[in-house]
XYZ file of C-alpha atoms in Angstrom:
673
model
C -127.278 188.947 -61.489
C -124.787 189.959 -58.798
C -122.420 187.398 -57.278
C -119.981 187.633 -54.393
C -116.283 187.540 -55.237
C -114.702 184.082 -55.201
C -111.613 183.877 -52.991
C -110.964 180.142 -52.838
C -109.334 179.650 -56.236
C -109.507 176.512 -58.346
C -106.973 174.708 -56.151
C -107.554 176.126 -52.661
C -104.411 177.276 -50.809
C -105.059 178.145 -47.164
C -103.441 178.438 -43.708
C -100.030 179.637 -44.811
C -97.206 179.882 -42.309
C -94.928 181.520 -41.161
C -97.628 183.818 -39.871
C -98.532 185.779 -36.769
C -101.704 185.552 -34.705
C -102.437 189.117 -35.832
C -101.860 190.023 -39.486
C -101.035 193.654 -38.663
C -97.489 192.451 -38.105
C -95.314 190.107 -40.087
C -93.187 187.071 -39.229
C -89.429 187.252 -38.953
C -86.352 185.057 -39.059
C -82.620 185.569 -38.705
C -79.855 185.230 -41.273
C -78.997 181.549 -41.684
C -82.234 180.299 -40.134
C -83.938 177.299 -41.725
C -87.630 178.154 -41.837
C -90.441 175.683 -42.562
C -92.988 177.166 -44.980
C -96.340 175.407 -44.796
C -99.738 175.551 -46.469
C -102.921 173.552 -46.752
C -103.519 172.625 -50.421
C -106.347 170.398 -51.661
C -109.040 169.942 -54.286
C -112.322 168.168 -54.811
C -112.412 164.492 -55.699
C -109.459 162.145 -55.695
C -107.036 163.619 -58.234
C -103.575 164.434 -56.915
C -102.460 167.977 -56.144
C -99.092 169.534 -55.497
C -97.707 172.695 -53.962
C -94.777 174.910 -54.898
C -93.107 177.488 -52.672
C -92.090 180.550 -54.658
C -89.852 182.879 -52.659
C -87.891 185.978 -53.666
C -84.896 187.282 -51.733
C -84.393 190.985 -50.928
C -81.952 191.201 -53.845
C -84.568 189.833 -56.246
C -83.424 186.225 -56.661
C -86.423 183.895 -57.041
C -86.300 180.354 -55.713
C -88.852 177.612 -56.315
C -89.071 174.646 -53.963
C -91.487 171.739 -54.348
C -93.367 171.277 -51.102
C -93.652 167.812 -49.564
C -96.787 166.368 -47.968
C -96.814 166.219 -44.188
C -99.032 163.861 -42.153
C -101.337 161.780 -44.388
C -104.881 163.033 -44.551
C -104.084 166.582 -43.369
C -103.501 168.173 -46.818
C -100.620 170.068 -45.211
C -97.514 170.698 -47.321
C -94.077 171.906 -46.273
C -90.832 173.160 -47.736
C -87.820 174.168 -45.658
C -85.776 177.105 -46.825
C -82.519 178.535 -45.521
C -82.888 182.321 -45.506
C -79.389 183.633 -46.094
C -79.919 187.297 -46.891
C -80.895 190.135 -44.559
C -84.003 192.069 -45.541
C -87.614 191.487 -46.521
C -88.383 188.281 -48.441
C -91.583 187.895 -50.471
C -93.231 184.520 -50.903
C -96.356 182.713 -51.947
C -97.520 179.154 -52.520
C -98.846 177.842 -55.822
C -101.303 174.962 -55.644
C -101.773 172.876 -58.787
C -103.379 169.709 -60.092
C -100.541 167.198 -60.370
C -101.561 165.363 -63.528
C -98.475 163.167 -63.700
C -98.911 162.045 -60.072
C -102.607 161.329 -60.682
C -101.781 159.271 -63.764
C -99.017 157.318 -62.039
C -101.333 156.508 -59.129
C -104.202 155.410 -61.363
C -101.974 153.574 -63.843
C -100.316 151.511 -61.142
C -103.682 150.354 -59.832
C -105.340 149.666 -63.174
C -102.424 148.132 -65.057
C -101.673 145.785 -62.186
C -105.342 144.805 -62.167
C -105.450 144.378 -65.945
C -108.031 147.150 -66.371
C -107.805 149.727 -69.218
C -104.163 148.886 -69.700
C -103.643 150.432 -73.152
C -105.783 153.401 -72.236
C -103.613 154.169 -69.203
C -100.431 153.983 -71.261
C -101.929 156.322 -73.853
C -103.040 158.804 -71.195
C -99.499 158.859 -69.815
C -97.981 159.286 -73.257
C -100.272 162.244 -74.040
C -99.361 163.937 -70.790
C -95.709 163.579 -71.656
C -96.415 164.944 -75.154
C -97.795 168.085 -73.508
C -94.679 168.402 -71.363
C -92.442 168.077 -74.433
C -94.325 170.949 -76.033
C -93.372 173.242 -73.131
C -90.323 175.125 -74.369
C -89.317 176.033 -70.809
C -87.998 172.510 -70.313
C -84.421 171.704 -71.308
C -83.996 170.376 -74.842
C -82.161 167.248 -73.665
C -84.943 166.519 -71.199
C -87.610 166.924 -73.895
C -85.732 164.503 -76.127
C -85.678 161.881 -73.383
C -89.350 162.468 -72.597
C -90.234 161.940 -76.279
C -88.543 158.563 -76.169
C -90.405 157.685 -72.979
C -93.774 158.536 -74.565
C -92.895 156.353 -77.569
C -92.007 153.438 -75.274
C -95.303 153.798 -73.385
C -97.210 153.463 -76.676
C -95.169 150.463 -77.901
C -97.147 147.246 -77.304
C -94.124 145.213 -78.412
C -92.324 146.124 -75.200
C -92.496 143.301 -72.663
C -95.189 143.710 -70.026
C -92.724 144.030 -67.090
C -90.556 146.545 -68.929
C -93.549 148.583 -70.012
C -95.027 148.564 -66.515
C -91.700 149.791 -65.123
C -92.005 152.911 -67.293
C -94.734 154.195 -64.960
C -92.023 154.476 -62.279
C -89.239 155.637 -64.611
C -86.685 157.964 -62.922
C -87.123 160.436 -65.779
C -90.551 161.244 -64.379
C -88.771 162.916 -61.449
C -88.488 165.839 -63.874
C -92.036 166.686 -62.854
C -91.124 167.167 -59.201
C -89.350 170.436 -59.845
C -91.235 171.306 -63.034
C -94.742 169.907 -62.648
C -97.253 169.508 -65.434
C -100.432 171.300 -64.459
C -103.465 172.925 -66.083
C -105.170 174.176 -62.936
C -103.191 176.466 -60.643
C -103.895 178.881 -57.825
C -101.469 181.357 -56.325
C -101.917 182.337 -52.699
C -101.693 186.012 -51.784
C -98.130 187.267 -51.409
C -96.645 187.205 -47.932
C -93.471 188.682 -46.448
C -90.958 187.572 -43.853
C -88.290 189.864 -42.410
C -84.823 188.353 -42.078
C -82.662 190.141 -39.509
C -78.941 189.872 -38.945
C -77.691 186.700 -37.311
C -76.977 188.335 -33.939
C -80.722 188.950 -33.649
C -81.225 185.199 -33.333
C -77.930 183.611 -32.279
C -75.724 184.623 -29.383
C -74.145 183.676 -26.077
C -74.644 186.468 -23.551
C -72.580 187.202 -20.438
C -73.672 189.879 -17.954
C -71.373 191.675 -15.551
C -71.272 194.938 -13.606
C -68.281 197.062 -14.720
C -68.027 198.670 -11.282
C -67.330 195.275 -9.683
C -64.574 194.315 -12.112
C -61.418 195.624 -10.476
C -63.203 197.133 -7.465
C -61.125 197.239 -4.281
C -62.047 197.903 -0.684
C -59.669 200.146 1.210
C -58.595 199.550 4.804
C -61.016 202.195 6.068
C -63.939 200.355 4.461
C -64.371 202.727 1.555
C -64.515 201.264 -1.960
C -62.632 202.153 -5.097
C -64.930 201.370 -8.013
C -63.955 199.319 -10.990
C -63.778 201.239 -14.245
C -64.256 200.594 -17.942
C -60.499 200.076 -18.124
C -60.416 197.449 -15.374
C -63.597 195.856 -16.742
C -61.939 195.557 -20.159
C -59.442 193.155 -18.610
C -62.312 190.791 -17.819
C -63.236 190.638 -21.506
C -60.388 188.240 -22.288
C -61.777 185.698 -19.834
C -65.306 186.177 -21.178
C -64.023 185.592 -24.702
C -62.118 182.508 -23.534
C -65.448 181.071 -22.349
C -66.841 181.650 -25.839
C -69.375 184.369 -25.068
C -69.972 186.821 -27.902
C -72.258 189.390 -26.230
C -71.400 191.229 -23.012
C -74.379 192.869 -21.367
C -73.752 195.809 -19.029
C -76.377 196.989 -16.539
C -76.924 200.771 -16.641
C -73.622 202.651 -16.713
C -75.091 206.080 -15.969
C -74.802 208.331 -12.896
C -76.763 206.974 -9.910
C -79.134 209.042 -7.822
C -78.437 210.002 -4.222
C -82.011 210.650 -3.061
C -83.564 207.480 -1.586
C -80.467 205.535 -2.570
C -80.723 201.882 -1.647
C -78.301 200.116 0.657
C -77.308 196.436 0.762
C -80.093 194.000 -0.130
C -82.502 196.776 -1.135
C -82.573 198.388 2.299
C -83.470 202.033 2.887
C -80.384 202.663 5.030
C -77.384 203.105 2.727
C -73.994 203.804 4.141
C -71.734 206.560 2.809
C -69.819 204.018 0.694
C -72.814 202.215 -0.838
C -72.919 202.788 -4.616
C -76.685 202.428 -5.069
C -78.616 200.597 -7.762
C -77.509 201.290 -11.351
C -81.182 201.265 -12.329
C -81.741 204.445 -10.259
C -80.546 206.456 -13.236
C -79.614 210.119 -12.861
C -77.164 211.679 -10.462
C -74.118 213.875 -10.034
C -71.365 213.993 -12.600
C -67.731 214.695 -11.749
C -68.349 218.452 -11.839
C -71.497 218.186 -9.693
C -73.968 218.760 -12.524
C -76.782 216.194 -12.817
C -76.344 213.583 -15.512
C -78.850 211.224 -17.087
C -79.246 208.537 -19.737
C -76.656 210.000 -22.085
C -73.882 210.154 -19.475
C -71.558 207.632 -17.866
C -71.000 207.315 -14.141
C -67.870 209.313 -13.283
C -66.524 206.405 -11.223
C -66.469 204.261 -14.380
C -64.507 206.746 -16.454
C -65.330 208.895 -19.440
C -67.285 208.426 -22.623
C -63.949 207.912 -24.378
C -63.147 205.119 -21.902
C -66.473 203.483 -22.760
C -65.707 203.642 -26.483
C -62.338 202.034 -25.784
C -64.157 199.257 -23.895
C -66.428 198.695 -26.903
C -63.433 198.578 -29.261
C -61.629 196.061 -27.060
C -64.707 193.864 -26.973
C -65.040 194.049 -30.756
C -61.414 193.013 -31.161
C -62.284 189.852 -29.205
C -65.383 189.132 -31.288
C -67.772 190.425 -28.613
C -70.626 192.892 -28.991
C -71.574 195.137 -26.090
C -75.231 195.194 -25.066
C -76.275 198.240 -23.091
C -79.201 198.478 -20.705
C -82.046 200.764 -21.767
C -84.085 201.509 -18.640
C -86.703 204.208 -19.147
C -86.969 205.454 -15.579
C -85.289 208.073 -13.433
C -83.965 208.631 -9.971
C -85.295 211.701 -8.126
C -82.001 213.392 -9.084
C -82.356 212.893 -12.847
C -82.455 216.064 -14.988
C -85.776 214.876 -16.416
C -87.464 215.305 -13.029
C -86.852 219.057 -12.903
C -86.956 219.744 -16.631
C -89.990 217.600 -17.453
C -92.072 216.975 -14.312
C -95.047 216.096 -16.544
C -93.173 212.952 -17.621
C -93.951 211.457 -14.203
C -97.076 210.702 -12.177
C -97.833 213.428 -9.649
C -99.670 212.258 -6.525
C -102.247 214.382 -4.637
C -99.763 215.073 -1.851
C -97.344 216.669 -4.302
C -94.906 213.764 -4.441
C -94.004 211.686 -7.484
C -95.042 208.052 -7.635
C -92.085 205.715 -7.299
C -91.811 202.247 -8.850
C -93.403 199.238 -7.224
C -93.691 195.568 -8.088
C -95.477 194.303 -4.973
C -94.120 193.285 -2.601
C -90.988 194.973 -3.960
C -90.682 198.752 -3.617
C -88.201 200.919 -5.492
C -88.254 204.283 -3.741
C -85.128 205.317 -5.647
C -86.841 205.064 -9.053
C -89.553 207.138 -10.727
C -91.280 205.355 -13.649
C -92.015 207.451 -16.724
C -95.659 208.267 -17.463
C -96.148 208.146 -21.238
C -99.622 209.701 -21.356
C -99.178 213.437 -20.773
C -96.342 214.346 -23.173
C -95.694 211.256 -25.315
C -94.090 213.080 -28.252
C -91.413 214.720 -26.137
C -90.653 211.464 -24.346
C -90.399 209.625 -27.651
C -88.050 212.216 -29.111
C -85.814 212.063 -26.035
C -85.556 208.274 -26.048
C -84.738 208.245 -29.761
C -82.006 210.795 -29.035
C -80.599 208.645 -26.220
C -80.573 205.460 -28.298
C -78.914 207.210 -31.223
C -76.339 208.664 -28.834
C -75.253 205.204 -27.717
C -75.334 203.888 -31.266
C -72.735 206.543 -32.082
C -70.568 205.061 -29.317
C -70.629 201.674 -31.076
C -73.606 199.988 -29.372
C -75.957 197.959 -31.592
C -77.575 195.761 -28.937
C -79.912 197.025 -26.204
C -81.367 195.041 -23.332
C -84.590 196.832 -22.444
C -85.604 196.879 -18.795
C -89.272 196.131 -18.047
C -90.708 197.039 -21.468
C -94.053 195.575 -20.428
C -94.621 198.572 -18.129
C -94.546 200.959 -21.100
C -97.106 201.313 -23.922
C -96.866 198.845 -26.791
C -97.210 201.591 -29.404
C -94.113 203.268 -28.018
C -91.898 200.238 -28.665
C -93.365 199.614 -32.092
C -92.607 203.177 -33.131
C -89.186 203.328 -31.464
C -87.904 200.093 -32.972
C -89.205 201.035 -36.431
C -87.498 204.424 -36.155
C -84.174 202.919 -35.110
C -84.457 200.233 -37.799
C -84.633 203.021 -40.364
C -81.277 204.262 -39.035
C -79.686 200.830 -38.758
C -81.674 197.611 -39.353
C -78.991 195.686 -37.485
C -79.799 197.140 -34.051
C -81.078 194.418 -31.701
C -83.495 194.911 -28.800
C -83.933 192.280 -26.051
C -87.157 192.543 -24.050
C -86.733 191.844 -20.338
C -90.431 191.186 -19.822
C -91.310 188.478 -17.317
C -95.019 189.065 -17.660
C -98.272 187.706 -19.024
C -98.050 185.844 -22.357
C -100.190 188.385 -24.229
C -97.835 191.299 -23.520
C -94.667 189.214 -23.808
C -95.684 187.960 -27.244
C -97.009 191.332 -28.410
C -93.652 192.968 -27.652
C -92.025 190.424 -29.956
C -94.661 190.961 -32.642
C -94.127 194.730 -32.760
C -90.378 194.432 -33.199
C -88.309 193.141 -30.277
C -85.742 190.766 -31.758
C -85.227 188.782 -28.543
C -87.225 188.072 -25.396
C -86.546 186.843 -21.922
C -88.812 183.893 -21.224
C -90.144 181.636 -18.497
C -87.159 179.304 -18.899
C -85.717 180.011 -15.447
C -88.875 178.591 -13.843
C -89.194 175.489 -16.041
C -87.193 172.763 -14.337
C -88.918 169.369 -14.531
C -88.872 167.154 -17.592
C -92.550 167.787 -18.327
C -92.202 171.546 -17.828
C -89.187 171.761 -20.111
C -90.761 169.688 -22.868
C -93.881 171.845 -22.853
C -91.957 175.123 -22.699
C -89.358 174.293 -25.353
C -92.005 172.897 -27.696
C -93.962 176.126 -27.372
C -91.068 178.510 -28.042
C -89.677 176.445 -30.923
C -92.999 175.781 -32.660
C -95.938 177.898 -31.472
C -94.253 181.322 -31.303
C -91.077 180.836 -33.355
C -92.394 182.906 -36.262
C -92.100 186.089 -34.206
C -90.531 185.506 -30.756
C -86.974 184.394 -30.080
C -86.338 183.265 -26.488
C -83.039 184.127 -24.850
C -82.552 181.389 -22.260
C -80.830 183.174 -19.397
C -79.957 180.737 -16.607
C -79.921 183.431 -13.899
C -80.080 187.202 -13.477
C -79.331 189.604 -10.598
C -83.040 189.367 -9.777
C -83.574 185.636 -10.324
C -81.968 182.860 -8.318
C -84.482 180.031 -8.475
C -84.941 177.374 -5.822
C -83.586 174.844 -8.315
C -80.214 176.618 -8.209
C -80.427 177.457 -4.513
C -80.728 173.826 -3.476
C -79.476 171.827 -6.463
C -75.737 172.237 -5.979
C -73.224 172.182 -8.866
C -75.287 169.566 -10.714
C -78.186 172.000 -11.028
C -75.895 174.668 -12.503
C -74.402 172.161 -14.948
C -77.791 170.883 -16.117
C -79.306 174.338 -16.517
C -76.342 175.556 -18.554
C -76.386 172.419 -20.724
C -80.060 172.793 -21.595
C -79.917 176.562 -22.124
C -76.889 176.336 -24.411
C -78.213 173.499 -26.571
C -81.999 173.913 -26.657
C -82.039 177.358 -28.307
C -79.571 179.501 -30.266
C -79.757 182.319 -27.680
C -78.709 181.891 -24.070
C -77.260 183.976 -21.276
C -75.363 183.849 -17.984
C -75.066 186.432 -15.229
C -71.615 186.650 -13.628
C -71.246 184.461 -10.565
C -73.154 181.571 -12.107
C -69.862 179.870 -12.927
C -68.927 180.100 -9.217
C -72.139 178.293 -8.205
C -73.416 181.325 -6.272
C -76.578 179.922 -4.696
C -77.284 181.673 -1.389
C -80.525 183.639 -1.539
C -81.734 186.523 0.542
C -84.134 184.952 3.085
C -87.637 184.783 1.707
C -86.605 185.980 -1.744
C -85.697 184.518 -5.110
C -82.574 186.599 -5.539
C -78.995 186.320 -4.342
C -78.107 187.625 -0.932
C -75.709 190.598 -0.858
C -77.100 191.434 -4.276
C -74.715 193.067 -6.689
C -77.433 195.533 -7.661
C -76.725 197.381 -4.403
C -73.031 196.829 -3.712
C -69.656 196.096 -5.237
C -68.993 192.410 -5.742
C -65.504 191.642 -7.020
C -65.018 187.915 -7.600
C -61.849 185.841 -7.521
C -62.446 183.763 -10.638
C -58.837 182.606 -10.916
C -58.702 181.108 -7.419
C -62.033 179.375 -7.912
C -60.794 177.780 -11.128
C -57.514 176.749 -9.524
C -59.431 175.086 -6.691
C -61.780 173.304 -9.104
C -64.797 175.248 -7.901
C -65.733 176.858 -11.186
C -67.947 176.022 -14.134
C -66.006 178.354 -16.452
C -64.273 175.541 -18.336
C -67.582 173.773 -18.931
C -69.235 176.980 -20.129
C -66.399 177.322 -22.615
C -66.974 173.755 -23.803
C -70.668 174.464 -24.282
C -69.971 177.541 -26.389
C -67.358 175.676 -28.432
C -69.884 172.918 -29.139
C -72.394 175.577 -30.190
C -69.857 177.100 -32.569
C -68.913 173.732 -34.072
C -72.415 172.376 -34.648
C -74.791 174.347 -36.866
C -77.778 172.290 -35.692
C -77.542 174.172 -32.385
C -77.796 177.495 -34.218
C -81.421 176.778 -35.121
C -84.535 177.395 -32.998
C -87.253 175.423 -34.774
C -85.552 172.023 -35.076
C -85.765 170.673 -31.511
C -87.517 167.281 -31.236
C -88.228 165.372 -28.032
C -87.681 161.664 -27.535
C -88.788 159.410 -24.714
C -87.093 157.911 -21.691
C -88.417 155.515 -19.097
C -87.549 157.924 -16.290
C -89.534 161.074 -15.528
C -86.316 162.881 -14.618
C -84.370 162.131 -17.799
C -84.980 164.658 -20.572
C -84.074 163.648 -24.140
C -84.106 165.872 -27.206
C -82.317 166.214 -30.515
C -81.345 169.046 -32.853
C -80.995 167.873 -36.472
C -79.906 169.887 -39.509
C -79.891 168.349 -42.976
C -76.686 168.413 -44.986
C -78.251 170.613 -47.651
C -78.266 173.405 -45.066
C -74.730 172.940 -43.671
C -71.503 174.412 -44.986
C -69.873 171.002 -45.545
C -72.982 169.300 -46.926
C -73.072 166.754 -44.086
C -76.016 166.235 -41.738
C -75.405 167.597 -38.244
C -77.245 165.949 -35.371
C -76.931 166.530 -31.624
C -78.721 164.449 -28.981
C -78.938 165.792 -25.427
C -79.765 163.477 -22.530
C -80.051 165.298 -19.194
C -80.824 164.200 -15.646
C -82.927 167.113 -14.373
C -82.906 165.729 -10.806
C -79.704 167.234 -9.372
C -79.769 164.982 -6.308
C -79.636 161.458 -7.745
C -78.183 158.890 -10.094
C -80.580 157.876 -12.882
C -80.408 154.727 -14.992
C -82.916 154.295 -17.779
C -83.522 153.455 -21.418
C -84.034 156.217 -23.932
C -86.043 155.601 -27.074
C -85.254 157.642 -30.182
C -87.461 158.405 -33.155
C -84.795 157.745 -35.784
C -86.719 159.572 -38.508
C -86.368 162.795 -36.491
C -82.585 162.539 -36.710
C -82.467 161.564 -40.390
C -81.913 157.831 -39.906
C -83.722 154.781 -41.252
C -85.690 152.368 -39.029
C -83.346 149.899 -37.361
C -80.201 151.806 -38.328
C -77.201 151.558 -36.017
C -74.864 154.484 -35.513
C -72.164 155.871 -33.259
C -72.538 158.751 -30.832
C -69.649 160.730 -29.390
C -69.986 162.539 -26.082
C -68.644 165.969 -27.022
C -67.606 166.704 -23.431
C -65.713 163.506 -22.567
C -64.931 162.125 -26.027
C -66.475 158.739 -25.181
C -67.995 156.872 -28.137
C -70.883 154.390 -28.005
C -72.812 152.384 -30.572
C -76.494 153.307 -30.456
C -79.777 152.415 -32.066
C -83.422 153.210 -31.458
C -83.284 152.160 -27.765
C -80.271 152.781 -25.529
C -79.275 152.415 -21.878
C -77.940 155.513 -20.131
C -76.621 156.198 -16.638
C -76.456 159.814 -15.509
C -74.872 160.600 -12.159
C -75.867 164.080 -10.986
C -72.671 164.309 -8.954
C -70.239 163.503 -11.761
C -71.852 163.648 -15.208
C -75.508 164.745 -15.176
C -75.864 165.154 -18.949
C -74.652 163.849 -22.290
C -74.214 166.031 -25.365
C -73.920 163.474 -28.146
C -72.904 163.965 -31.754
C -74.314 161.383 -34.159
C -71.797 159.660 -36.400
C -73.340 158.032 -39.451
C -72.119 155.233 -41.661
C -72.600 152.056 -39.609
C -74.535 149.159 -41.132
C -78.085 148.384 -40.018
């Protein structure tokens, strides 16, 4: 008689997470991330079951954590684990029949009802006898358990005292070391833990050519250089940013060079778009992706820039844009890397209605191996210059297999290299890029502005896709100046920065945001006089002196992030309610067992997302979500102003968009209920 293989196991263990929608790829986390491990564990009948997470670190240290039941009736179990070592972790879940829990449940019901009283005590005593026989338990514990079994069998013990033995604290021994005859191990799973910069960082973007640029009396420009740009690093560090992202630093093409605001009529002094990569070097030869623009300096100057940033605690992120200007060496050396049109021309880049006549996109179909080898060479070249972070331009316009292979190849060289996907595209491609290896992803955050939109978006990125995709919440980019910022005034900038900096552990700012730059090119969602096409030196010092700068507030936000480990987590955001559709309320809570000082860390953010009004409302908190008991009173400190209030489950707030549109509150515990 032939039978099919049985996969369920005696105690079924199913639906394990972290997991990806497609099991060809594996989930990931970052060093220091607290990850919820979950499984569905159940059995037939009414006997109690339990679940144990068994996880092994890359160095071989095994940890066992008893999983706790989640919502009643769901059979879902969870254990949170702080993953503190870089590398591949192995884990599985063991489901078991929890005999002690079953006995305690049944004994409480029957003894209290006067049914089978002696029988229930004897059953409990025999279970404990079995536990005593297990030599893996500590000798002192087995001695105490022997005494407990004797007391359960002793009819001379008073009824109340004997009944209390069913709830004896010594039985907590079976939480960590359960007594079980029936067990089932799930298949083994893996989760990749990457270095902390892969999941936590404050990004600041600026164009080196604008930093220190000067316009001469005759209208010609003197470009900023790596040396003048290095002077800006001190101010970036003072604001607390720890990643500086540079747009392409390579030679820029001359053919079809763009003028101001993406026009086709450049003047002789217009520098062109840095994304039109490939142009003349200082000696007239064409340079490409492995060269630096001669106006910026030399490769040695770039290395000095990287060293200066490192001395300030800043990593340099370099743009990786796989495209070429008509003047790039690739165009003449490898014409088959591009799409040839019937009229003999090469197809330029388009994103209707936008046209980029100065850029040729790479065609990966005709000679993929040569293209792959060249890109690996380019990435390794910049790694040798000290770069370990790459912001990838438009990865969704290149094949998915290419990125999977490239990132795996570079990981073999250095598993600490980080790739950020700039892919504002359909969810399927955006998420697939993250699944195949991108450590960070741009997201739809810039276009989520209302309370309802933000709640839906932040819930999705912190819960639905957190096992594989990490959103970097940029508030603006050279290409994106949303209507919210165009018409919201300083309040809109303040609110967007507050939410981006506190809702996720990755966020970013493009230079000029702190100066409230909000004028768009007519009919477009990008800044007028766009820095992509011209020099744009900014007078940050004067703006700060005149009180027209958000730099101080950005520094406060990054200091708060550094001081509060709850904000360094992605998966712990929880939303609370307010009686106003424009007042967003959420918390980030981290239990003391996961913090360096052993104390719970809880932040509550209350933000008025309407930048044009004053809002007064009552916010209602789910105290369990912030580790507090029902009815508990506590203090909250506004980490921006230092104001302290006494709060409870329901609290009045007033948020004036023109003075203080948001609260960032730290929960102080210890008050009486």
